[in-house]
Coordinates of C-alpha atoms in Angstrom, one line a residue:
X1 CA 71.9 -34.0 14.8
X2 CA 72.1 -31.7 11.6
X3 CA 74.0 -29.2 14.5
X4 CA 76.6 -26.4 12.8
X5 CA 80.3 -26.9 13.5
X6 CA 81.6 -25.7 16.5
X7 CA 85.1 -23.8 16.1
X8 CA 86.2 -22.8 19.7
X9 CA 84.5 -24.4 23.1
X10 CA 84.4 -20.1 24.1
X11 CA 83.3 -18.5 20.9
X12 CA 79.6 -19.8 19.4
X13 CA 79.2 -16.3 17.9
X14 CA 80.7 -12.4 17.3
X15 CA 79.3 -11.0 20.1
X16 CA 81.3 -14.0 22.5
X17 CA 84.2 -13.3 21.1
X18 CA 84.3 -9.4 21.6
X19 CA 83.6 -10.2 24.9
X20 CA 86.9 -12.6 25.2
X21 CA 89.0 -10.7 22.9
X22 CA 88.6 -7.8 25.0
X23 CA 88.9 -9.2 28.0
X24 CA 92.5 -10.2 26.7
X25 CA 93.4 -6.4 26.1
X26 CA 95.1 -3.5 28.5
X27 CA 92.2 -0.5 29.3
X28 CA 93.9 1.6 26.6
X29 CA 93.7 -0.8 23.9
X30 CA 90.5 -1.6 24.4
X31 CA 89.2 1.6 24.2
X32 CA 90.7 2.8 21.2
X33 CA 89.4 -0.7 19.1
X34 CA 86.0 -0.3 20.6
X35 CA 86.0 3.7 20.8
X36 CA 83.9 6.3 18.3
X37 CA 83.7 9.9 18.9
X38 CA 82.2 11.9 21.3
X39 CA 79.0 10.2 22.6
X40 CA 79.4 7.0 20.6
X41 CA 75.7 7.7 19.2
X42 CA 76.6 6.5 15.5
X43 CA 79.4 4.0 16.8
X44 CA 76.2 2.1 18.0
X45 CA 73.6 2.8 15.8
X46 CA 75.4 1.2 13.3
X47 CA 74.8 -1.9 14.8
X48 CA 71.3 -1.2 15.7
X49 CA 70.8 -0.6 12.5
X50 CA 70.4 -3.9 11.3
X51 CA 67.8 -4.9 13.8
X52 CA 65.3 -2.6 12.5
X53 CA 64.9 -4.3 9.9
X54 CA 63.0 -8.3 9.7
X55 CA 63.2 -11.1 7.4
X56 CA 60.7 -12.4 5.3
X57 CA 62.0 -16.1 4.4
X58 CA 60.6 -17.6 1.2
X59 CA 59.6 -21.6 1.8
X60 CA 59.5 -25.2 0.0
X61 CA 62.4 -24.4 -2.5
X62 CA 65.4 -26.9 -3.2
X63 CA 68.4 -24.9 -1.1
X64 CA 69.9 -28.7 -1.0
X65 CA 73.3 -26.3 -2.9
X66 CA 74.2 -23.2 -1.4
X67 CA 76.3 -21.1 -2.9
X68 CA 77.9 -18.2 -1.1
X69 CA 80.5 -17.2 -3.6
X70 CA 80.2 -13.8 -5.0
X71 CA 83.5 -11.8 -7.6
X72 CA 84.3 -8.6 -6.0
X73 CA 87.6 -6.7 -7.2
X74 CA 87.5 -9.3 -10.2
X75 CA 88.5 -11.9 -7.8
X76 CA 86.2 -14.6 -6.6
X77 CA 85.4 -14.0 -2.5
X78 CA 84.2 -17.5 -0.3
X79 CA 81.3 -15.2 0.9
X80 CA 80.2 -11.1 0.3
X81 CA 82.5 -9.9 3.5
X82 CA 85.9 -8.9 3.9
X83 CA 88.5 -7.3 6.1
X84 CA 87.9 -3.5 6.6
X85 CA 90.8 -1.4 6.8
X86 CA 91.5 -0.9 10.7
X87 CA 94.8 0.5 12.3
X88 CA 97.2 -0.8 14.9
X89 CA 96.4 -5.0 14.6
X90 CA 99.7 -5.5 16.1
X91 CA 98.0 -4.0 19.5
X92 CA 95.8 -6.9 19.9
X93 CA 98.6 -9.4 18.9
X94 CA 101.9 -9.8 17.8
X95 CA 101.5 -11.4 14.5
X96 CA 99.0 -8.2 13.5
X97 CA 98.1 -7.6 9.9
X98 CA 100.3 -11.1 9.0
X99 CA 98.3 -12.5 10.8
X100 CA 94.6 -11.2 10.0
X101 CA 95.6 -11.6 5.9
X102 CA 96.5 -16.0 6.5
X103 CA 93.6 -16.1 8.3
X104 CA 91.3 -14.1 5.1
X105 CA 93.7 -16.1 2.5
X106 CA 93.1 -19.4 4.1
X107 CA 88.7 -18.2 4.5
X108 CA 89.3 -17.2 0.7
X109 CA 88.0 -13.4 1.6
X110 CA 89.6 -10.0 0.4
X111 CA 91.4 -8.0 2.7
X112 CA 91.7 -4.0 2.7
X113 CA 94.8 -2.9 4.6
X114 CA 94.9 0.4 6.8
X115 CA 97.8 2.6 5.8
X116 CA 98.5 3.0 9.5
X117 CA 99.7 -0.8 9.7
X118 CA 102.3 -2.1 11.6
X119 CA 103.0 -4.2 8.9
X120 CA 104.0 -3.2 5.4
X121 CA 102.0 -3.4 2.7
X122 CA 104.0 -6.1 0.9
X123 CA 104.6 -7.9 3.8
X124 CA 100.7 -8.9 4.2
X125 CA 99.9 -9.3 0.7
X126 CA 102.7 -11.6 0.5
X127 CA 100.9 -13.9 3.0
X128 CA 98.0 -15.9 0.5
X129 CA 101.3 -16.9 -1.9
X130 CA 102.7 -18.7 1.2
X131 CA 99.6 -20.5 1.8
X132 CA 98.9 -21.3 -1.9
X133 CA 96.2 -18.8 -2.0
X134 CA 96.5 -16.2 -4.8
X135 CA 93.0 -16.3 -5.6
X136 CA 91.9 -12.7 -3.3
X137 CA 91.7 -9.3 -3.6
X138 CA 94.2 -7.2 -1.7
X139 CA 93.3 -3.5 -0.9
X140 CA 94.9 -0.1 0.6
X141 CA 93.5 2.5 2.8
X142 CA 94.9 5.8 2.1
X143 CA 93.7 8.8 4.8
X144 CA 95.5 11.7 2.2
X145 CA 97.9 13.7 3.9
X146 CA 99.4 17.2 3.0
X147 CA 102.4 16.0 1.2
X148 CA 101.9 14.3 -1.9
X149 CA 104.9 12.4 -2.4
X150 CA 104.3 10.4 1.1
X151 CA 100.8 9.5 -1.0
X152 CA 102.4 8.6 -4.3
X153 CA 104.8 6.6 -2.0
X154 CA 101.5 4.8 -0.2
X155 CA 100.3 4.0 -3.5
X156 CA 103.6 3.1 -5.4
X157 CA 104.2 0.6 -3.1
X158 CA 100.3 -0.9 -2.6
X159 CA 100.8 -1.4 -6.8
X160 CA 103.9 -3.4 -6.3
X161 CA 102.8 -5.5 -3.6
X162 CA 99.8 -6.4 -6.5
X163 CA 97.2 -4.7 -4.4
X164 CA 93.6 -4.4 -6.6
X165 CA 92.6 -1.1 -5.5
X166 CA 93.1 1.9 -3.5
X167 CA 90.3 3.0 -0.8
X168 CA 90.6 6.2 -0.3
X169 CA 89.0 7.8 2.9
X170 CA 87.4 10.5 2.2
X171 CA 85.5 11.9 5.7
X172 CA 89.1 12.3 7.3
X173 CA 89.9 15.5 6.4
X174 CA 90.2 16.9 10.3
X175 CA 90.2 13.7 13.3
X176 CA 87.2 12.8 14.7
X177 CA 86.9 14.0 18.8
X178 CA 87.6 10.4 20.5
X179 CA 87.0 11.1 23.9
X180 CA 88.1 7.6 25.2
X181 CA 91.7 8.5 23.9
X182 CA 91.8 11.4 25.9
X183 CA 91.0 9.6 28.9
X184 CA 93.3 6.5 28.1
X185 CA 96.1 9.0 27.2
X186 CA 96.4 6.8 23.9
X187 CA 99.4 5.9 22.7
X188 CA 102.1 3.3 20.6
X189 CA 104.7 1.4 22.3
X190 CA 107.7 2.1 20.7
X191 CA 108.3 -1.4 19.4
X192 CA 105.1 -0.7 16.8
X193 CA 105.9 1.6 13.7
X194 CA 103.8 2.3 10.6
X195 CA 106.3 1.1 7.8
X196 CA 103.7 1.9 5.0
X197 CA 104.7 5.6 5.7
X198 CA 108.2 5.7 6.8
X199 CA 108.5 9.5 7.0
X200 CA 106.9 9.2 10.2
X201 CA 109.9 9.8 12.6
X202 CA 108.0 9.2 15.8
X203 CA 105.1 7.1 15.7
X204 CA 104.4 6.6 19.2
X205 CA 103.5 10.7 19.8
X206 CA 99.5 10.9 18.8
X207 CA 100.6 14.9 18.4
X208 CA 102.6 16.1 15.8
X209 CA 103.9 19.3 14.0
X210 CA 105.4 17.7 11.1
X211 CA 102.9 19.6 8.6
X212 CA 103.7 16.7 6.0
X213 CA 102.1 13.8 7.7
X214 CA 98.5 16.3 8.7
X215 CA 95.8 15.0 7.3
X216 CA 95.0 17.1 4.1
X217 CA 91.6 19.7 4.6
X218 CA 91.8 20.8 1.2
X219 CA 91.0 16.9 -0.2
X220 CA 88.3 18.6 -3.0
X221 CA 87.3 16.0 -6.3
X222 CA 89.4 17.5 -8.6
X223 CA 92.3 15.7 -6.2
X224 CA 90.3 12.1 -6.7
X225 CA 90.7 12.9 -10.3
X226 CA 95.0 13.5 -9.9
X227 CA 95.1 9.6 -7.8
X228 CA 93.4 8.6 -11.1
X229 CA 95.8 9.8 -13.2
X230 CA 99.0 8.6 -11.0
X231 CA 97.9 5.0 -10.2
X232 CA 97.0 2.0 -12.0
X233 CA 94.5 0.5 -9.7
X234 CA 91.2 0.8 -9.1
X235 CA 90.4 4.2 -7.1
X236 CA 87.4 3.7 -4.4
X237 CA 86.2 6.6 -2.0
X238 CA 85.8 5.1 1.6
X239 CA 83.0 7.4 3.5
X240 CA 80.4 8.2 1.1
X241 CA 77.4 8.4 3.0
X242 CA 74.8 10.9 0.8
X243 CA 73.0 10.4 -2.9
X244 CA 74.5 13.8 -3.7
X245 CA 78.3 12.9 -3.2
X246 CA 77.9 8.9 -4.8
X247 CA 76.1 11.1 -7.8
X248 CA 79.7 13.3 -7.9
X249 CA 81.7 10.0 -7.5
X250 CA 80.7 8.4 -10.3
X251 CA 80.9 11.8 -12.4
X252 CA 84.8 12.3 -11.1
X253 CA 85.7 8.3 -11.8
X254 CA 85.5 6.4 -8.6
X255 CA 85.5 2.7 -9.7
X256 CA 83.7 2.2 -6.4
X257 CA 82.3 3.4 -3.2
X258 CA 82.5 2.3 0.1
X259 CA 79.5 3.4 2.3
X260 CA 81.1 4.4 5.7
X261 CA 81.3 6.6 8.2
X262 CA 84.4 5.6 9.5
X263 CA 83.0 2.9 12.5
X264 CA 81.5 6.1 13.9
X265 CA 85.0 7.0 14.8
X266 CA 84.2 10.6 13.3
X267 CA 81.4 13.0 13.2
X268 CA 79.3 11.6 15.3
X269 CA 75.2 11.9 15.0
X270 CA 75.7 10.6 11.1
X271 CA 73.4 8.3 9.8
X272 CA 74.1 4.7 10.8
X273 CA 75.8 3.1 7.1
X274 CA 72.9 0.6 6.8
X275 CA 70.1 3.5 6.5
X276 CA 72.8 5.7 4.2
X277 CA 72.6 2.9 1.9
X278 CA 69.6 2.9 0.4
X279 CA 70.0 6.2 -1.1
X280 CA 73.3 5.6 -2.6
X281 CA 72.2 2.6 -3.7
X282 CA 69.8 4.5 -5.5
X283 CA 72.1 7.1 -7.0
X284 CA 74.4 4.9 -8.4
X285 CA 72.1 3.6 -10.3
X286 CA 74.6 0.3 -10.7
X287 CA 77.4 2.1 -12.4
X288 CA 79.5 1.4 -10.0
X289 CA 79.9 -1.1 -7.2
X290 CA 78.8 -0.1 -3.7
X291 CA 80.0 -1.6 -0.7
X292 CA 79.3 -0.8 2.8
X293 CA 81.1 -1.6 6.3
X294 CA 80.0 -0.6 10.1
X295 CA 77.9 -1.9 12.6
X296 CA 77.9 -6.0 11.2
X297 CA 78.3 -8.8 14.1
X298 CA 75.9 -11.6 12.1
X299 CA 75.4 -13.4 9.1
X300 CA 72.0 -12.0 8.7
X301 CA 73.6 -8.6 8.8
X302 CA 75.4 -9.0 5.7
X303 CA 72.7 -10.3 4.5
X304 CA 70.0 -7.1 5.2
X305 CA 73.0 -5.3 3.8
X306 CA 73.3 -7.2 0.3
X307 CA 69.4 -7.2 0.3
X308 CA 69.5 -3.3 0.5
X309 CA 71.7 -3.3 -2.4
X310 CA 75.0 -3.5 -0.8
X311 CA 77.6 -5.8 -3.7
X312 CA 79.9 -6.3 -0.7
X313 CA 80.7 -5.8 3.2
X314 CA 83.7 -4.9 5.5
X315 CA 83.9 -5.7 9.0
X316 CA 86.8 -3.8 11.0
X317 CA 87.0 -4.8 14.5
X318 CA 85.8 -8.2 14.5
X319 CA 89.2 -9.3 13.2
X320 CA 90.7 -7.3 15.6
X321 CA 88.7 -9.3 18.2
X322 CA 90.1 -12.1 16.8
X323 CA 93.5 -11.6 16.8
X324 CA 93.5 -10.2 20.5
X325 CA 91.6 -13.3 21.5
X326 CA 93.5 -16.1 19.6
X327 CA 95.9 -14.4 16.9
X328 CA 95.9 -15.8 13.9
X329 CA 93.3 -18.2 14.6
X330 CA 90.7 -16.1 16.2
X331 CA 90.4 -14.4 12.7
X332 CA 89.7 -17.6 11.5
X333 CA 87.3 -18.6 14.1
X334 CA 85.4 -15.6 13.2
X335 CA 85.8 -15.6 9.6
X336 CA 84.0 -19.3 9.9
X337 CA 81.5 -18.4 12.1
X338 CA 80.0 -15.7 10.2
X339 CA 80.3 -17.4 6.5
X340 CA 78.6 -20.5 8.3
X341 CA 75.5 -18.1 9.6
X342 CA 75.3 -16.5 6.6
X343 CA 74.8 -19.6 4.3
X344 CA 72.3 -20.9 6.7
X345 CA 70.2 -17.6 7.0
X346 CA 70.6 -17.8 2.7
X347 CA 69.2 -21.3 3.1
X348 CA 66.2 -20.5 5.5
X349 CA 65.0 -17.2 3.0
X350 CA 65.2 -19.9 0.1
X351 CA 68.4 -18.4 -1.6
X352 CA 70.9 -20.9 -3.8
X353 CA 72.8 -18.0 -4.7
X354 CA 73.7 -14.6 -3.5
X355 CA 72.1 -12.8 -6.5
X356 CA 68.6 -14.2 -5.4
X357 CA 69.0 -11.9 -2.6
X358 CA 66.8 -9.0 -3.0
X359 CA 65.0 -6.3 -1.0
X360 CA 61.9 -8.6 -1.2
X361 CA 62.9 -10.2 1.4
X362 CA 63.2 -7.3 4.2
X363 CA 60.4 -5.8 6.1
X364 CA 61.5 -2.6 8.1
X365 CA 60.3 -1.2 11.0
X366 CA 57.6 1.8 10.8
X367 CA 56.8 4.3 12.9
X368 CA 53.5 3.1 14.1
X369 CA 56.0 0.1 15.5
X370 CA 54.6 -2.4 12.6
X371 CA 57.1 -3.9 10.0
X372 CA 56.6 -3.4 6.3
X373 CA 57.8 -5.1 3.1
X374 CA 60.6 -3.0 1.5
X375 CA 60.0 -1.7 -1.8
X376 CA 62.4 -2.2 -4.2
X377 CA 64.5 0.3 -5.6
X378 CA 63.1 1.9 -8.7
X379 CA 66.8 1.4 -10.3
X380 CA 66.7 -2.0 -10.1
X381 CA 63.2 -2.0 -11.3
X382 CA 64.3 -0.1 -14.5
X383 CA 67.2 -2.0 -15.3
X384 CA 64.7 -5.2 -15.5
X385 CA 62.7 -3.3 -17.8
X386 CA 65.6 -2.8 -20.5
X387 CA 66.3 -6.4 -20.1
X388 CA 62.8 -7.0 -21.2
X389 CA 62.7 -4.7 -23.9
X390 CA 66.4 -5.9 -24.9
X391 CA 65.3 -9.6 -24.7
X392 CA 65.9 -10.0 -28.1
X393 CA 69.8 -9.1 -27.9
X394 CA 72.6 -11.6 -27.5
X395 CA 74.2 -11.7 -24.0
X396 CA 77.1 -10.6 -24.4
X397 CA 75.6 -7.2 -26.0
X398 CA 74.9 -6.2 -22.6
X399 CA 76.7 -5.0 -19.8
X400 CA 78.0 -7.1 -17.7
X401 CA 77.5 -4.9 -14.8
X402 CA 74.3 -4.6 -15.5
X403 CA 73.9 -8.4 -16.2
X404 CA 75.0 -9.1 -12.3
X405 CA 72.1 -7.0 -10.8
X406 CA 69.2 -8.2 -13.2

């Protein structure tokens, strides 16, 4: 009685099905889904992240309606979470990147695609029109390379497919050290290309000379500003992980920043995403949207996450999981299970809506090992003071950006 539904007789939760989904994969695979760099410090405290921090659930209020819906992207999202931008689905299964974007189209969730797909861009996109889902947000990753007409190509072709928004990642400007592709001796079968960059004559070889296809060290701001000026959508900056650089974001353009540190795939020893939020957060000031991936296997995750100030999250290897465990519909399976925790855990903190989620409802973990409230951020503070003082203006006289976070 009053029992959730169950979607799979193997999979209750995320962390069952990473254990079957990998179980499903060859040694190699498996290691470079599940790998970071180095010693893997910040691969897993991005997860352990999230459980130094408690809740603090509010009581007796009418959560009889539950509404997880949130807009991100200017397109309305089933819940706050969507597909990161991961490479290589095709290695877990055979439908790939087709199939993780029916299974988001079908949930109703955005979906950012890696530019190291094995599918193209239009090719995925294409997938919510066949299911009679044109309602979300599609989204490409661009790691910049040297040569800038392979770039302009990327994002040529991500505007014609009617993606929203380019992420671009901006802490890839030499490869991470992932010592668990060393030791697998990591590489493509030569049935899986990446057709989003077709220059690439040889996919399969994880060493190259070909100087145009390097990933481009001299990636400074002034360069965010020439993507703004050669592409209509949106412009995001994947990696921001510091108030100094989400301060020089918003001064060079970025519509948006995602907080990331690349699934601990690169510099390892970085802050886990979930404690770099709060500053950003901060610095931002709500001029932008900030959104945050790494480290999330629950419901109440992205919930700690929203409460911090995150406007969205991005999980990367859980549809990856997924697909390796069931295709197509082991995306789904854990596309349901996490909305379903996550409108539960709104339910039990007394939240009807995702806006009622606040840092008021965390307690974080001290060093004297007690748990305190969590203050809330002075930003958000201030922008309820101008409301106040601005009470007597008509609605529509204030930002709506603003009006979202007060």
């Amino acid at each position: 009685m009053n029992r959730s539904a169950v979607y799979d007789d193997r999979v209750h939760c995320i962390a069952d099905l990473e254990k079957e989904g990998m179980a499903n994969l060859p040694r190699m695979v498996a290691g470079f889904f599940s790998g970071g760099s180095m010693d893997l410090l910040t691969r897993d405290d991005n997860k352990l992240a999230y459980d130094r921090y408690r809740l603090r659930p509010r009581v007796l209020i009418d959560v009889t309606n539950v509404d997880t819906s949130t807009v991100c992207l200017d397109k309305m999202s089933a819940f706050p979470m969507g597909i990161a931008p991961a490479a290589n689905h095709a290695l877990a299964h055979p439908s790939g990147e087709v199939g993780t974007s029916r299974a988001a189209a079908r949930k109703g969730v955005h979906m950012a695609l890696s530019v190291w797909s094995n599918y193209s861009t239009a090719e995925v996109c294409q997938q919510a029109k066949t299911i009679n889902q044109n309602e979300i947000a599609y989204c490409q990753q661009l790691c910049v390379l040297k040569d800038v007409n392979i770039n302009l190509n990327v994002l040529k072709r991500a505007e014609a497919a009617g993606c929203k928004a380019v992420f671009i990642t901006v802490d890839c400007p030499w490869l991470g050290r992932r010592l668990n592709e060393f030791q697998n001796t990591f590489s493509l079968p030569s049935t899986l290309k990446f057709p989003n960059i077709p220059e690439i004559d040889e996919p399969q070889s994880m060493v190259t000379t070909d100087e145009r296809i390097a990933y481009d060290a001299a990636l400074i701001w002034q360069k965010i500003q020439y993507f703004k000026q050669h592409a209509k959508m949106q412009i995001w900056l994947k990696g921001i992980m510091t108030a100094e650089d989400a301060e020089l974001a918003v001064q060079h353009g970025a519509d948006g920043i995602i907080v990331s540190n690349h699934g601990g795939r690169q510099l390892d020893g970085t802050l886990a995403t979930l404690d770099a939020l709060p500053e950003v957060v901060n610095a931002v000031r709500g001029r932008i949207p900030v959104h945050i991936d790494g480290g999330i296997r629950r419901g109440s995750d992205i919930f700690k996450a929203l409460a911090l100030g995150a406007d969205y999250c991005w999980v990367g290897r859980i549809p990856l999981w997924g697909l390796a465990y069931k295709g197509e519909e082991g995306v789904s399976i854990a596309l349901n299970i996490l909305h379903d925790e996550f409108k539960l855990v709104m339910a039990l903190m007394g939240c009807k809506t995702v806006k009622d989620i606040t840092a008021k409802h965390l307690a974080r973990l001290q060093s004297d090992g007690l748990y305190k409230p969590v203050e809330e951020y002075d930003w958000r503070q201030r922008l309820r003071d101008a409301n106040a003082e601005m009470s007597e203006l008509a609605s529509d006289q204030i930002p709506s950006r603003l009006q979202s976070r007060l």
